[in-house]
Amino acid sequence: MSWMDIGTLVIVLLCLAAALKLLQRYVPHPVREAHNDVAGFIFAAVGVLYAVLLAFVVIAVWENNDSARKTTFQEADSLAGIYWISRELPAPLGPQLEKRTLDYARLVMDTEWPLMAKHHSSSDATQLVYGMRSDVFSIKPENQQQNVLYEHAVSHLEKLASERRQRLNQVDDEVPTLLWVALIAGAVLTVGFTFLFGLSNTLSHTLMVLALSGLVVISLIVIKEMDFPFTGVTAVKPTAFEVFLNRLPPPR
């Protein structure tokens, strides 16, 4: 949670506390207390509906983040497969393909990852994929072993390209605007219903309203932070590519 998020939470709670103070002043609790039974019944229904909506959105954004994380590991696994096959190929093709795989991993980590936080991608990384494709398709198998290597290389390459496309598509995954409208409207409605209750203990009423409001605001902040898989405090990191680069054998 960023300082801006904390500031938003504090400001919302302060505004609600001030609103409750004004409410108690102009609409005393005896006036509102007469409607507690009816308000409580309606509030229970509203609260359940909003809780279901919140849970649905939180699970959806979490699954998007988890899917993006798995995609990066599958992409790195495919890249590692190409790398190990390149070490079995003769020069100059083998070392050239090996260098492209390493350059791709470093470029994705150092250049493309910051760009994805801004919903962009690296054209240089795309060119490296094209280069690896050209290298793999230039392999001319001369025996059964080389034919097996070629088939595996093509399989890893196609999977790498597919996982890369999926990762770049996931950059723009977000909660639709209409759903955000429903979330915010639901939050206002749910918290607003608590103002209809009348309690003789104003402090207890205030604390209960602020506790519920804080929970709702924190839930919305969590959704905002997880809205895009590659931004926010829960952003997917290039861990898969770091693992790949950190476990390389000595250069040949």
mmCIF file of C-alpha atoms in Angstrom:
data_model
loop_
_atom_site.group_PDB
_atom_site.id
_atom_site.type_symbol
_atom_site.label_atom_id
_atom_site.label_comp_id
_atom_site.label_asym_id
_atom_site.label_seq_id
_atom_site.Cartn_x
_atom_site.Cartn_y
_atom_site.Cartn_z
ATOM 1 C CA MET A 1 0.000 0.000 0.000
ATOM 2 C CA SER A 2 1.492 3.338 -1.079
ATOM 3 C CA TRP A 3 1.451 6.599 0.883
ATOM 4 C CA MET A 4 -1.219 7.873 -1.501
ATOM 5 C CA ASP A 5 -3.406 4.894 -0.630
ATOM 6 C CA ILE A 6 -2.880 5.479 3.089
ATOM 7 C CA GLY A 7 -3.695 9.160 2.618
ATOM 8 C CA THR A 8 -6.883 8.266 0.732
ATOM 9 C CA LEU A 9 -7.947 5.934 3.541
ATOM 10 C CA VAL A 10 -7.298 8.553 6.228
ATOM 11 C CA ILE A 11 -9.113 11.315 4.320
ATOM 12 C CA VAL A 12 -12.172 9.115 3.716
ATOM 13 C CA LEU A 13 -12.357 8.148 7.401
ATOM 14 C CA LEU A 14 -11.978 11.765 8.532
ATOM 15 C CA CYS A 15 -14.725 12.901 6.152
ATOM 16 C CA LEU A 16 -17.038 10.151 7.402
ATOM 17 C CA ALA A 17 -16.322 11.043 11.029
ATOM 18 C CA ALA A 18 -17.174 14.690 10.298
ATOM 19 C CA ALA A 19 -20.352 13.630 8.458
ATOM 20 C CA LEU A 20 -21.436 11.514 11.422
ATOM 21 C CA LYS A 21 -20.833 14.461 13.736
ATOM 22 C CA LEU A 22 -23.081 16.656 11.597
ATOM 23 C CA LEU A 23 -25.677 13.904 11.349
ATOM 24 C CA GLN A 24 -25.862 13.543 15.115
ATOM 25 C CA ARG A 25 -26.228 17.283 15.453
ATOM 26 C CA TYR A 26 -29.032 17.802 12.917
ATOM 27 C CA VAL A 27 -30.717 14.380 13.041
ATOM 28 C CA PRO A 28 -30.399 13.118 16.643
ATOM 29 C CA HIS A 29 -30.292 9.395 17.318
ATOM 30 C CA PRO A 30 -33.868 9.156 18.721
ATOM 31 C CA VAL A 31 -35.210 10.152 15.290
ATOM 32 C CA ARG A 32 -33.149 7.509 13.494
ATOM 33 C CA GLU A 33 -33.530 4.850 16.162
ATOM 34 C CA ALA A 34 -37.204 4.383 15.342
ATOM 35 C CA HIS A 35 -36.254 2.946 11.930
ATOM 36 C CA ASN A 36 -33.467 0.609 13.060
ATOM 37 C CA ASP A 37 -35.435 -2.593 12.408
ATOM 38 C CA VAL A 38 -36.338 -1.759 8.809
ATOM 39 C CA ALA A 39 -32.920 -0.246 8.063
ATOM 40 C CA GLY A 40 -31.211 -3.311 9.537
ATOM 41 C CA PHE A 41 -33.145 -5.701 7.285
ATOM 42 C CA ILE A 42 -32.340 -3.734 4.125
ATOM 43 C CA PHE A 43 -28.723 -3.185 5.206
ATOM 44 C CA ALA A 44 -28.219 -6.951 5.619
ATOM 45 C CA ALA A 45 -29.340 -7.565 2.017
ATOM 46 C CA VAL A 46 -27.224 -4.693 0.648
ATOM 47 C CA GLY A 47 -24.197 -5.835 2.641
ATOM 48 C CA VAL A 48 -24.410 -9.417 1.372
ATOM 49 C CA LEU A 49 -24.763 -8.328 -2.257
ATOM 50 C CA TYR A 50 -21.819 -5.946 -1.988
ATOM 51 C CA ALA A 51 -19.674 -8.542 -0.198
ATOM 52 C CA VAL A 52 -20.316 -10.995 -3.036
ATOM 53 C CA LEU A 53 -19.364 -8.354 -5.624
ATOM 54 C CA LEU A 54 -16.165 -7.468 -3.752
ATOM 55 C CA ALA A 55 -15.190 -11.118 -3.355
ATOM 56 C CA PHE A 56 -15.802 -11.786 -7.053
ATOM 57 C CA VAL A 57 -13.596 -8.881 -8.172
ATOM 58 C CA VAL A 58 -10.799 -9.658 -5.690
ATOM 59 C CA ILE A 59 -10.680 -13.286 -6.826
ATOM 60 C CA ALA A 60 -10.737 -12.232 -10.490
ATOM 61 C CA VAL A 61 -7.815 -9.802 -10.180
ATOM 62 C CA TRP A 62 -5.865 -12.289 -8.056
ATOM 63 C CA GLU A 63 -6.339 -14.983 -10.705
ATOM 64 C CA ASN A 64 -5.155 -12.519 -13.380
ATOM 65 C CA ASN A 65 -1.995 -11.830 -11.387
ATOM 66 C CA ASP A 66 -1.403 -15.508 -10.739
ATOM 67 C CA SER A 67 -1.929 -16.322 -14.417
ATOM 68 C CA ALA A 68 0.547 -13.593 -15.442
ATOM 69 C CA ARG A 69 3.118 -14.983 -12.989
ATOM 70 C CA LYS A 70 2.722 -18.495 -14.396
ATOM 71 C CA THR A 71 3.028 -17.152 -17.931
ATOM 72 C CA THR A 72 6.415 -15.586 -17.157
ATOM 73 C CA PHE A 73 7.740 -18.884 -15.774
ATOM 74 C CA GLN A 74 6.466 -20.840 -18.776
ATOM 75 C CA GLU A 75 8.086 -18.307 -21.095
ATOM 76 C CA ALA A 76 11.376 -18.554 -19.220
ATOM 77 C CA ASP A 77 11.189 -22.372 -19.298
ATOM 78 C CA SER A 78 10.779 -22.307 -23.073
ATOM 79 C CA LEU A 79 13.694 -19.900 -23.360
ATOM 80 C CA ALA A 80 15.824 -22.231 -21.215
ATOM 81 C CA GLY A 81 14.898 -25.124 -23.512
ATOM 82 C CA ILE A 82 16.165 -23.194 -26.537
ATOM 83 C CA TYR A 83 19.317 -22.232 -24.636
ATOM 84 C CA TRP A 84 20.234 -25.823 -23.743
ATOM 85 C CA ILE A 85 19.606 -27.001 -27.297
ATOM 86 C CA SER A 86 21.814 -24.193 -28.620
ATOM 87 C CA ARG A 87 24.713 -25.562 -26.585
ATOM 88 C CA GLU A 88 24.418 -28.836 -28.476
ATOM 89 C CA LEU A 89 24.575 -27.184 -31.876
ATOM 90 C CA PRO A 90 27.836 -26.638 -33.770
ATOM 91 C CA ALA A 91 29.389 -23.218 -34.376
ATOM 92 C CA PRO A 92 28.554 -20.664 -35.577
ATOM 93 C CA LEU A 93 24.831 -21.384 -35.253
ATOM 94 C CA GLY A 94 24.965 -22.753 -31.702
ATOM 95 C CA PRO A 95 26.842 -19.850 -30.061
ATOM 96 C CA GLN A 96 24.759 -17.335 -32.016
ATOM 97 C CA LEU A 97 21.480 -18.842 -30.832
ATOM 98 C CA GLU A 98 22.842 -19.113 -27.296
ATOM 99 C CA LYS A 99 23.733 -15.410 -27.311
ATOM 100 C CA ARG A 100 20.261 -14.464 -28.529
ATOM 101 C CA THR A 101 18.602 -16.348 -25.667
ATOM 102 C CA LEU A 102 20.783 -14.606 -23.093
ATOM 103 C CA ASP A 103 20.272 -11.207 -24.713
ATOM 104 C CA TYR A 104 16.511 -11.800 -24.737
ATOM 105 C CA ALA A 105 16.392 -12.666 -21.034
ATOM 106 C CA ARG A 106 18.428 -9.592 -20.073
ATOM 107 C CA LEU A 107 16.442 -7.298 -22.374
ATOM 108 C CA VAL A 108 13.132 -8.502 -20.979
ATOM 109 C CA MET A 109 14.336 -8.006 -17.396
ATOM 110 C CA ASP A 110 16.090 -4.671 -17.790
ATOM 111 C CA THR A 111 14.130 -2.928 -20.532
ATOM 112 C CA GLU A 112 10.770 -4.542 -21.233
ATOM 113 C CA TRP A 113 9.663 -5.031 -17.628
ATOM 114 C CA PRO A 114 9.722 -1.275 -16.817
ATOM 115 C CA LEU A 115 7.940 -0.642 -20.130
ATOM 116 C CA MET A 116 5.172 -3.108 -19.230
ATOM 117 C CA ALA A 117 4.408 -1.045 -16.132
ATOM 118 C CA LYS A 118 3.507 1.708 -18.621
ATOM 119 C CA HIS A 119 1.545 -0.742 -20.834
ATOM 120 C CA HIS A 120 4.224 -0.900 -23.535
ATOM 121 C CA SER A 121 6.592 -3.564 -24.848
ATOM 122 C CA SER A 122 10.085 -3.701 -26.337
ATOM 123 C CA SER A 123 10.413 -3.948 -30.111
ATOM 124 C CA ASP A 124 14.035 -5.069 -29.630
ATOM 125 C CA ALA A 125 12.840 -8.114 -27.666
ATOM 126 C CA THR A 126 10.437 -8.923 -30.480
ATOM 127 C CA GLN A 127 13.285 -8.735 -32.993
ATOM 128 C CA LEU A 128 15.295 -11.155 -30.875
ATOM 129 C CA VAL A 129 12.434 -13.655 -31.044
ATOM 130 C CA TYR A 130 12.445 -13.269 -34.836
ATOM 131 C CA GLY A 131 16.202 -13.820 -34.793
ATOM 132 C CA MET A 132 15.865 -17.003 -32.723
ATOM 133 C CA ARG A 133 13.189 -18.212 -35.134
ATOM 134 C CA SER A 134 15.524 -17.673 -38.087
ATOM 135 C CA ASP A 135 18.346 -19.505 -36.306
ATOM 136 C CA VAL A 136 16.184 -22.487 -35.396
ATOM 137 C CA PHE A 137 14.666 -22.823 -38.851
ATOM 138 C CA SER A 138 18.135 -22.684 -40.382
ATOM 139 C CA ILE A 139 19.086 -25.933 -38.622
ATOM 140 C CA LYS A 140 19.679 -28.718 -41.164
ATOM 141 C CA PRO A 141 19.465 -32.070 -39.341
ATOM 142 C CA GLU A 142 21.979 -34.575 -40.628
ATOM 143 C CA ASN A 143 21.107 -37.495 -38.359
ATOM 144 C CA GLN A 144 18.417 -38.730 -35.998
ATOM 145 C CA GLN A 145 19.898 -36.941 -32.962
ATOM 146 C CA GLN A 146 19.995 -33.579 -34.726
ATOM 147 C CA ASN A 147 16.461 -34.142 -35.994
ATOM 148 C CA VAL A 148 15.259 -34.636 -32.418
ATOM 149 C CA LEU A 149 17.078 -31.443 -31.357
ATOM 150 C CA TYR A 150 15.480 -29.554 -34.243
ATOM 151 C CA GLU A 151 11.981 -30.730 -33.360
ATOM 152 C CA HIS A 152 12.440 -29.801 -29.700
ATOM 153 C CA ALA A 153 13.901 -26.420 -30.654
ATOM 154 C CA VAL A 154 10.887 -25.631 -32.859
ATOM 155 C CA SER A 155 8.515 -26.706 -30.079
ATOM 156 C CA HIS A 156 10.270 -24.532 -27.482
ATOM 157 C CA LEU A 157 10.395 -21.595 -29.898
ATOM 158 C CA GLU A 158 6.690 -21.732 -30.707
ATOM 159 C CA LYS A 159 5.842 -21.989 -27.038
ATOM 160 C CA LEU A 160 8.158 -19.058 -26.240
ATOM 161 C CA ALA A 161 6.449 -16.882 -28.855
ATOM 162 C CA SER A 162 3.012 -17.941 -27.606
ATOM 163 C CA GLU A 163 3.819 -17.231 -23.945
ATOM 164 C CA ARG A 164 5.341 -13.882 -24.878
ATOM 165 C CA ARG A 165 2.167 -12.869 -26.714
ATOM 166 C CA GLN A 166 0.090 -13.952 -23.740
ATOM 167 C CA ARG A 167 2.306 -11.962 -21.326
ATOM 168 C CA LEU A 168 1.983 -8.828 -23.439
ATOM 169 C CA ASN A 169 -1.786 -9.303 -23.660
ATOM 170 C CA GLN A 170 -1.934 -9.565 -19.871
ATOM 171 C CA VAL A 171 -0.257 -6.167 -19.571
ATOM 172 C CA ASP A 172 -3.628 -4.552 -20.314
ATOM 173 C CA ASP A 173 -5.765 -6.781 -18.094
ATOM 174 C CA GLU A 174 -7.897 -4.516 -15.925
ATOM 175 C CA VAL A 175 -11.177 -4.206 -14.087
ATOM 176 C CA PRO A 176 -13.770 -2.792 -16.548
ATOM 177 C CA THR A 177 -14.973 0.771 -15.942
ATOM 178 C CA LEU A 178 -18.561 -0.407 -15.483
ATOM 179 C CA LEU A 179 -17.429 -2.747 -12.696
ATOM 180 C CA TRP A 180 -15.535 0.092 -10.999
ATOM 181 C CA VAL A 181 -18.729 2.168 -11.092
ATOM 182 C CA ALA A 182 -20.611 -0.702 -9.456
ATOM 183 C CA LEU A 183 -17.897 -1.106 -6.797
ATOM 184 C CA ILE A 184 -17.817 2.572 -5.864
ATOM 185 C CA ALA A 185 -21.602 2.956 -5.972
ATOM 186 C CA GLY A 186 -21.953 -0.154 -3.826
ATOM 187 C CA ALA A 187 -19.440 1.206 -1.326
ATOM 188 C CA VAL A 188 -21.308 4.516 -1.055
ATOM 189 C CA LEU A 189 -24.639 2.727 -0.671
ATOM 190 C CA THR A 190 -23.360 0.246 1.915
ATOM 191 C CA VAL A 191 -21.640 2.860 4.058
ATOM 192 C CA GLY A 192 -24.533 5.289 3.561
ATOM 193 C CA PHE A 193 -26.988 2.824 5.073
ATOM 194 C CA THR A 194 -25.040 2.890 8.346
ATOM 195 C CA PHE A 195 -25.991 6.554 8.727
ATOM 196 C CA LEU A 196 -29.652 5.536 9.018
ATOM 197 C CA PHE A 197 -29.089 3.709 12.286
ATOM 198 C CA GLY A 198 -29.560 5.504 15.561
ATOM 199 C CA LEU A 199 -27.573 4.556 18.676
ATOM 200 C CA SER A 200 -27.603 6.318 22.013
ATOM 201 C CA ASN A 201 -23.842 5.742 22.226
ATOM 202 C CA THR A 202 -22.510 8.034 19.527
ATOM 203 C CA LEU A 203 -18.915 6.863 19.993
ATOM 204 C CA SER A 204 -19.847 3.216 19.421
ATOM 205 C CA HIS A 205 -21.829 4.129 16.316
ATOM 206 C CA THR A 206 -18.927 6.159 14.946
ATOM 207 C CA LEU A 207 -16.396 3.396 15.565
ATOM 208 C CA MET A 208 -18.598 0.770 13.885
ATOM 209 C CA VAL A 209 -19.175 2.968 10.829
ATOM 210 C CA LEU A 210 -15.487 3.815 10.522
ATOM 211 C CA ALA A 211 -14.482 0.144 10.902
ATOM 212 C CA LEU A 212 -16.840 -0.922 8.117
ATOM 213 C CA SER A 213 -15.797 2.017 5.933
ATOM 214 C CA GLY A 214 -12.110 1.272 6.470
ATOM 215 C CA LEU A 215 -12.627 -2.347 5.426
ATOM 216 C CA VAL A 216 -14.477 -1.298 2.281
ATOM 217 C CA VAL A 217 -11.858 1.308 1.319
ATOM 218 C CA ILE A 218 -8.988 -1.119 1.939
ATOM 219 C CA SER A 219 -10.714 -3.704 -0.261
ATOM 220 C CA LEU A 220 -11.031 -1.157 -3.073
ATOM 221 C CA ILE A 221 -7.380 -0.184 -2.665
ATOM 222 C CA VAL A 222 -6.349 -3.841 -2.882
ATOM 223 C CA ILE A 223 -8.329 -4.198 -6.109
ATOM 224 C CA LYS A 224 -6.707 -1.042 -7.510
ATOM 225 C CA GLU A 225 -3.206 -2.256 -6.643
ATOM 226 C CA MET A 226 -3.872 -5.645 -8.274
ATOM 227 C CA ASP A 227 -5.772 -4.229 -11.246
ATOM 228 C CA PHE A 228 -2.793 -4.457 -13.638
ATOM 229 C CA PRO A 229 -0.564 -7.546 -13.190
ATOM 230 C CA PHE A 230 2.697 -5.685 -13.836
ATOM 231 C CA THR A 231 2.075 -2.557 -11.751
ATOM 232 C CA GLY A 232 1.323 -1.806 -8.112
ATOM 233 C CA VAL A 233 2.682 -3.328 -4.935
ATOM 234 C CA THR A 234 1.646 -6.825 -6.065
ATOM 235 C CA ALA A 235 3.241 -6.463 -9.508
ATOM 236 C CA VAL A 236 4.631 -9.610 -11.102
ATOM 237 C CA LYS A 237 8.439 -9.545 -11.006
ATOM 238 C CA PRO A 238 10.863 -10.969 -13.622
ATOM 239 C CA THR A 239 11.865 -13.689 -11.161
ATOM 240 C CA ALA A 240 11.627 -16.448 -13.771
ATOM 241 C CA PHE A 241 14.231 -14.774 -16.000
ATOM 242 C CA GLU A 242 16.459 -14.021 -13.019
ATOM 243 C CA VAL A 243 16.413 -17.702 -12.083
ATOM 244 C CA PHE A 244 17.273 -18.632 -15.667
ATOM 245 C CA LEU A 245 20.260 -16.272 -15.820
ATOM 246 C CA ASN A 246 21.514 -17.156 -12.335
ATOM 247 C CA ARG A 247 21.692 -20.881 -13.060
ATOM 248 C CA LEU A 248 23.686 -20.782 -16.262
ATOM 249 C CA PRO A 249 26.734 -23.020 -16.693
ATOM 250 C CA PRO A 250 30.165 -21.509 -17.434
ATOM 251 C CA PRO A 251 30.438 -20.108 -20.990
ATOM 252 C CA ARG A 252 31.833 -22.538 -23.494
#
